[in-house]
Amino acid sequence: MVFSAFRGMKPFPQLMFSVFVIVVSFLAFFVLALIIAVPAFGIDSVLNMPGVNDLGNPQSVAILKYFQIVQSLGLFIVPPIVLGWLYLGNISKYLFLNKSVTLSSALIVLILMFIATPAINLTGELNTKMQLPDWLSGIERWMKQTEESAAQLTEAFLNVKTTAGLVFNIFMVALLPAIGEEFLFRGVIQRSFTRMTKSHHWGIWISAIFFSALHMQFYGFLPRLLLGALFGYLLVWSGSMWIPILAHFFNNAFAVISLYMIDNGMMSPEVETFGSGEHSMYYAFISLVFIGVLLFWFKNQNKGSMLPYPENIDN
């Protein structure tokens, strides 16, 4: 059943209602997760929620992973599904899941994400060199502390020695975020701002800013911003959410698998910094040339599948 009041909402009120649904969903899942966590982990462990200062304790890491999955479900995956049902009465159509993906398009995207590594690493290197004015030194210290805490948490999550641990991390760090973050940022936020601005470009870049900012890792803001924009254009040009989900999944899974192989002596640590360092500009230039060629090819191959003009995006 399509609720006509939701179906006919103007872009801004619809965006505000979307935010309301997202907040309610997150709080509901968090409360439910706390109730389940008490018998699962013990009331003392739950009441004394572990932080980055207790990452050496496997029990603490397990609790944090549990709430990470809850966050993916309650904040990113469930709200867009609910909103798709309310706004269109068709979740698949609302989230652009109703268009199939050709094998050639999928292969282009996988090659694109691999070739983009040097350019992404260079933007990350440039981002880390950012310095704020002296009068903002307090904010800069807070940003660095936040970045260090996020890095410690990521290291604790990904530090596994077994194949089972690797598979779980791919599920938690690659699959769930790829689905959830694309549902929310490209399916809901990008759609909303595209309707408000009547421009796919504005919708893509505004949602990319939110996508990068929500990660709260300021020294990785630029590469995430560019990745968010790339995912947005892939959605518009293909007309299918499966394409940015695939690109997002490959990007995250590649990082998870690489770190696992490095930690277990199966790969050189230099892979993590490929494209940065002494010849970074050279590698980045080559990377950008190939990115441009592949995107041009991808766009032309999918001309018949592109999303409609902004004013017709909900039709």
Coordinates of C-alpha atoms in Angstrom, one line a residue:
M1 CA 0.0 0.0 0.0
V2 CA 1.3 3.4 -0.9
F3 CA 0.6 6.1 1.7
S4 CA -0.5 9.1 -0.4
A5 CA 0.6 11.6 2.2
F6 CA 4.2 10.3 2.0
R7 CA 4.1 9.8 -1.7
G8 CA 3.2 13.4 -2.4
M9 CA 5.7 15.1 0.0
K10 CA 7.9 17.9 -1.3
P11 CA 11.7 17.2 -1.3
F12 CA 12.6 19.2 1.8
P13 CA 9.8 17.8 4.1
Q14 CA 10.6 14.4 2.8
L15 CA 14.2 14.8 3.7
M16 CA 13.3 15.9 7.2
F17 CA 11.0 12.9 7.6
S18 CA 13.7 10.6 6.3
V19 CA 16.1 12.0 9.0
F20 CA 13.4 11.3 11.6
V21 CA 12.9 7.7 10.4
I22 CA 16.7 7.2 10.4
V23 CA 17.1 8.5 14.0
V24 CA 14.1 6.4 15.3
S25 CA 15.4 3.3 13.6
F26 CA 18.9 3.7 15.0
L27 CA 17.6 4.3 18.6
A28 CA 15.2 1.4 18.4
F29 CA 17.9 -1.0 17.2
F30 CA 20.4 0.3 19.8
V31 CA 17.9 -0.3 22.6
L32 CA 17.1 -3.7 21.3
A33 CA 20.8 -4.5 20.9
L34 CA 21.4 -3.5 24.6
I35 CA 18.6 -5.8 25.7
I36 CA 20.1 -8.7 23.7
A37 CA 23.7 -7.9 24.8
V38 CA 23.0 -8.3 28.5
P39 CA 22.5 -12.1 28.5
A40 CA 25.0 -12.5 25.6
F41 CA 28.0 -10.6 27.1
G42 CA 27.0 -10.0 30.7
I43 CA 25.6 -6.9 32.3
D44 CA 28.9 -5.6 33.6
S45 CA 30.5 -5.7 30.1
V46 CA 27.5 -3.9 28.6
L47 CA 27.3 -1.2 31.4
N48 CA 31.0 -0.5 31.1
M49 CA 31.0 -0.1 27.3
P50 CA 34.5 -0.7 26.1
G51 CA 36.4 2.0 24.2
V52 CA 39.8 2.3 22.4
N53 CA 41.5 2.0 25.8
D54 CA 40.4 -1.6 26.1
L55 CA 41.0 -3.0 22.6
G56 CA 43.5 -5.6 24.0
N57 CA 40.6 -7.5 25.5
P58 CA 38.9 -9.9 23.0
Q59 CA 35.6 -9.6 24.9
S60 CA 35.7 -5.8 24.4
V61 CA 36.4 -6.2 20.7
A62 CA 33.6 -8.7 20.3
I63 CA 31.1 -6.2 21.9
L64 CA 32.3 -3.4 19.7
K65 CA 31.9 -5.6 16.6
Y66 CA 28.4 -6.6 17.7
F67 CA 27.4 -2.9 18.0
Q68 CA 29.1 -2.2 14.7
I69 CA 26.8 -4.7 13.0
V70 CA 23.8 -3.2 14.8
Q71 CA 24.7 0.2 13.6
S72 CA 24.9 -1.0 10.0
L73 CA 21.4 -2.5 10.3
G74 CA 19.7 0.2 12.3
L75 CA 21.3 3.3 10.8
F76 CA 22.0 2.3 7.2
I77 CA 20.1 -0.7 5.9
V78 CA 16.6 -0.7 7.6
P79 CA 15.7 3.0 7.3
P80 CA 16.1 3.2 3.4
I81 CA 14.0 0.0 3.1
V82 CA 11.2 1.5 5.3
L83 CA 11.4 4.8 3.4
G84 CA 11.2 3.0 0.0
W85 CA 8.0 1.3 1.2
L86 CA 6.5 4.6 2.5
Y87 CA 7.4 6.8 -0.4
L88 CA 6.9 4.6 -3.4
G89 CA 5.3 1.4 -2.1
N90 CA 8.1 -0.3 -4.0
I91 CA 11.4 -0.8 -2.2
S92 CA 13.3 -2.3 -5.2
K93 CA 12.3 0.7 -7.4
Y94 CA 13.0 3.3 -4.8
L95 CA 16.5 2.0 -4.1
F96 CA 17.2 1.4 -7.8
L97 CA 17.6 -2.4 -7.2
N98 CA 15.2 -3.3 -10.0
K99 CA 17.7 -3.0 -12.8
S100 CA 20.1 -5.9 -13.6
V101 CA 23.8 -5.4 -14.1
T102 CA 25.7 -6.7 -17.2
L103 CA 28.9 -8.7 -16.7
S104 CA 30.8 -6.2 -18.7
S105 CA 29.7 -3.3 -16.5
A106 CA 30.6 -5.3 -13.4
L107 CA 34.1 -6.1 -14.7
I108 CA 34.7 -2.4 -15.7
V109 CA 33.8 -1.3 -12.2
L110 CA 36.1 -3.9 -10.6
I111 CA 39.0 -2.8 -12.9
L112 CA 38.2 0.8 -12.2
M113 CA 38.4 0.5 -8.4
F114 CA 41.7 -1.4 -8.7
I115 CA 43.2 1.2 -11.0
A116 CA 41.9 4.0 -8.8
T117 CA 44.1 2.9 -5.9
P118 CA 47.1 5.1 -6.7
A119 CA 44.9 8.2 -7.1
I120 CA 43.0 7.4 -3.9
N121 CA 46.2 6.9 -1.9
L122 CA 47.7 10.2 -3.2
T123 CA 44.6 12.1 -2.1
G124 CA 44.8 10.4 1.2
E125 CA 48.5 11.4 1.5
L126 CA 47.7 15.0 0.6
N127 CA 44.8 15.0 3.1
T128 CA 47.1 13.9 6.0
K129 CA 49.4 16.9 5.4
M130 CA 46.6 19.3 6.0
Q131 CA 47.3 21.8 8.8
L132 CA 44.9 24.2 10.4
P133 CA 45.8 27.8 11.5
D134 CA 47.3 28.2 15.0
W135 CA 44.0 29.6 16.3
L136 CA 42.3 26.3 15.4
S137 CA 45.0 24.2 17.1
G138 CA 42.5 22.8 19.6
I139 CA 40.3 21.5 16.8
E140 CA 43.3 20.1 15.0
R141 CA 44.4 18.1 18.1
W142 CA 40.8 16.8 18.5
M143 CA 40.8 15.7 14.8
K144 CA 44.1 13.9 15.2
Q145 CA 42.9 12.1 18.4
T146 CA 39.7 11.1 16.6
E147 CA 41.7 9.8 13.7
E148 CA 44.1 7.8 15.9
S149 CA 41.1 6.3 17.8
A150 CA 39.5 5.3 14.6
A151 CA 42.7 3.7 13.3
Q152 CA 43.2 1.8 16.6
L153 CA 39.6 0.5 16.4
T154 CA 40.0 -0.5 12.7
E155 CA 43.2 -2.3 13.6
A156 CA 41.5 -4.2 16.4
F157 CA 38.6 -5.2 14.2
L158 CA 40.8 -6.4 11.3
N159 CA 43.6 -8.1 13.3
V160 CA 42.6 -11.7 12.7
K161 CA 44.6 -14.8 12.0
T162 CA 42.0 -17.3 10.8
T163 CA 40.1 -17.7 7.5
A164 CA 36.8 -17.6 9.5
G165 CA 37.9 -14.3 11.1
L166 CA 38.7 -12.9 7.6
V167 CA 35.3 -14.0 6.2
F168 CA 33.5 -12.3 9.2
N169 CA 35.4 -9.1 8.7
I170 CA 34.5 -9.1 5.0
F171 CA 30.9 -9.4 6.0
M172 CA 31.1 -6.7 8.7
V173 CA 33.5 -4.2 7.1
A174 CA 32.8 -4.7 3.4
L175 CA 29.4 -6.3 2.7
L176 CA 27.2 -4.6 5.3
P177 CA 28.7 -1.1 4.7
A178 CA 28.6 -1.5 0.9
I179 CA 24.9 -2.3 1.1
G180 CA 23.8 0.0 3.9
E181 CA 25.9 3.1 3.1
E182 CA 24.9 3.0 -0.6
F183 CA 21.2 2.5 0.4
L184 CA 21.3 5.5 2.6
F185 CA 23.7 7.9 0.9
R186 CA 22.9 7.2 -2.7
G187 CA 19.4 5.8 -2.4
V188 CA 18.0 8.3 0.1
I189 CA 20.3 11.3 0.5
Q190 CA 21.4 11.7 -3.1
R191 CA 17.9 11.2 -4.3
S192 CA 16.6 13.9 -1.9
F193 CA 19.1 16.5 -2.8
T194 CA 18.8 15.7 -6.5
R195 CA 15.1 16.4 -6.2
M196 CA 15.7 19.6 -4.2
T197 CA 18.4 21.0 -6.5
K198 CA 17.0 19.6 -9.7
S199 CA 20.5 18.5 -10.6
H200 CA 22.1 15.0 -10.5
H201 CA 25.5 16.7 -10.0
W202 CA 24.5 18.7 -6.9
G203 CA 22.8 15.6 -5.5
I204 CA 25.9 13.5 -6.0
W205 CA 28.4 16.0 -4.5
I206 CA 26.2 17.0 -1.5
S207 CA 25.6 13.3 -0.6
A208 CA 29.3 12.6 -1.1
I209 CA 30.1 15.4 1.5
F210 CA 27.7 13.8 4.0
F211 CA 29.1 10.3 3.2
S212 CA 32.7 11.5 3.9
A213 CA 31.8 13.6 7.0
L214 CA 29.8 10.9 8.7
H215 CA 32.9 8.7 8.9
M216 CA 34.4 11.2 11.3
Q217 CA 37.9 10.6 10.0
F218 CA 39.0 14.0 8.9
Y219 CA 42.4 13.0 7.5
G220 CA 40.6 10.7 5.1
F221 CA 37.9 13.2 4.2
L222 CA 39.2 14.0 0.6
P223 CA 39.5 10.4 -0.7
R224 CA 36.2 9.4 0.8
L225 CA 34.6 12.5 -0.7
L226 CA 35.9 11.5 -4.2
L227 CA 34.9 7.9 -3.7
G228 CA 31.4 9.0 -2.7
A229 CA 31.1 11.1 -5.8
L230 CA 32.3 8.2 -7.9
F231 CA 29.7 5.9 -6.4
G232 CA 27.1 8.6 -7.1
Y233 CA 28.0 8.9 -10.8
L234 CA 28.1 5.2 -11.2
L235 CA 24.5 5.0 -9.9
V236 CA 23.3 7.8 -12.2
W237 CA 25.1 6.4 -15.3
S238 CA 24.1 2.8 -14.7
G239 CA 20.6 3.3 -13.2
S240 CA 21.3 0.4 -10.8
M241 CA 22.3 0.5 -7.2
W242 CA 24.1 -2.8 -7.6
I243 CA 26.9 -1.0 -9.4
P244 CA 27.9 1.4 -6.6
I245 CA 27.3 -1.5 -4.1
L246 CA 29.8 -3.6 -6.0
A247 CA 32.4 -0.8 -6.3
H248 CA 32.0 0.0 -2.5
F249 CA 32.3 -3.7 -1.6
F250 CA 35.4 -4.2 -3.7
N251 CA 37.1 -1.1 -2.2
N252 CA 36.4 -2.2 1.4
A253 CA 37.1 -5.9 0.8
F254 CA 40.4 -5.2 -1.0
A255 CA 41.5 -3.3 2.1
V256 CA 40.4 -6.1 4.5
I257 CA 42.0 -8.9 2.5
S258 CA 45.2 -6.9 1.9
L259 CA 45.6 -6.2 5.7
Y260 CA 45.0 -9.8 6.5
M261 CA 47.6 -11.0 4.0
I262 CA 50.1 -8.4 5.2
D263 CA 49.6 -9.3 8.9
N264 CA 50.0 -13.0 8.0
G265 CA 53.2 -12.5 5.9
M266 CA 51.5 -13.3 2.6
M267 CA 51.9 -9.8 1.0
S268 CA 54.3 -6.9 1.2
P269 CA 53.2 -3.9 3.4
E270 CA 54.0 -1.6 0.5
V271 CA 50.6 -2.6 -1.1
E272 CA 48.9 -0.3 1.5
T273 CA 50.8 2.8 0.2
F274 CA 50.8 1.9 -3.5
G275 CA 50.7 5.2 -5.4
S276 CA 52.0 7.4 -2.6
G277 CA 55.6 8.3 -1.9
E278 CA 58.4 9.3 -4.2
H279 CA 56.6 8.7 -7.6
S280 CA 53.1 9.4 -6.3
M281 CA 52.3 12.1 -8.9
Y282 CA 53.4 9.8 -11.8
Y283 CA 51.3 6.9 -10.6
A284 CA 48.3 9.2 -9.8
F285 CA 48.5 10.7 -13.3
I286 CA 48.4 7.3 -15.0
S287 CA 45.7 6.2 -12.6
L288 CA 43.5 9.3 -13.5
V289 CA 44.0 8.7 -17.3
F290 CA 42.8 5.2 -17.0
I291 CA 39.9 6.2 -14.7
G292 CA 38.8 8.8 -17.3
V293 CA 38.9 6.2 -20.1
L294 CA 37.0 3.6 -18.1
L295 CA 34.3 6.1 -16.9
F296 CA 33.8 7.3 -20.5
W297 CA 33.5 3.7 -21.6
F298 CA 31.2 2.9 -18.8
K299 CA 28.9 5.9 -19.3
N300 CA 28.6 5.2 -23.1
Q301 CA 27.9 1.5 -22.5
N302 CA 25.0 2.3 -20.2
K303 CA 23.4 5.2 -22.1
G304 CA 20.1 3.4 -22.2
S305 CA 20.1 2.7 -18.4
M306 CA 20.8 6.2 -17.0
L307 CA 18.6 7.6 -14.3
P308 CA 15.9 9.9 -15.6
Y309 CA 16.1 13.7 -15.2
P310 CA 15.8 14.8 -11.5
E311 CA 12.2 15.9 -11.8
N312 CA 11.3 12.4 -13.0
I313 CA 13.5 10.4 -10.6
D314 CA 10.5 9.1 -8.5
N315 CA 8.5 8.1 -11.5

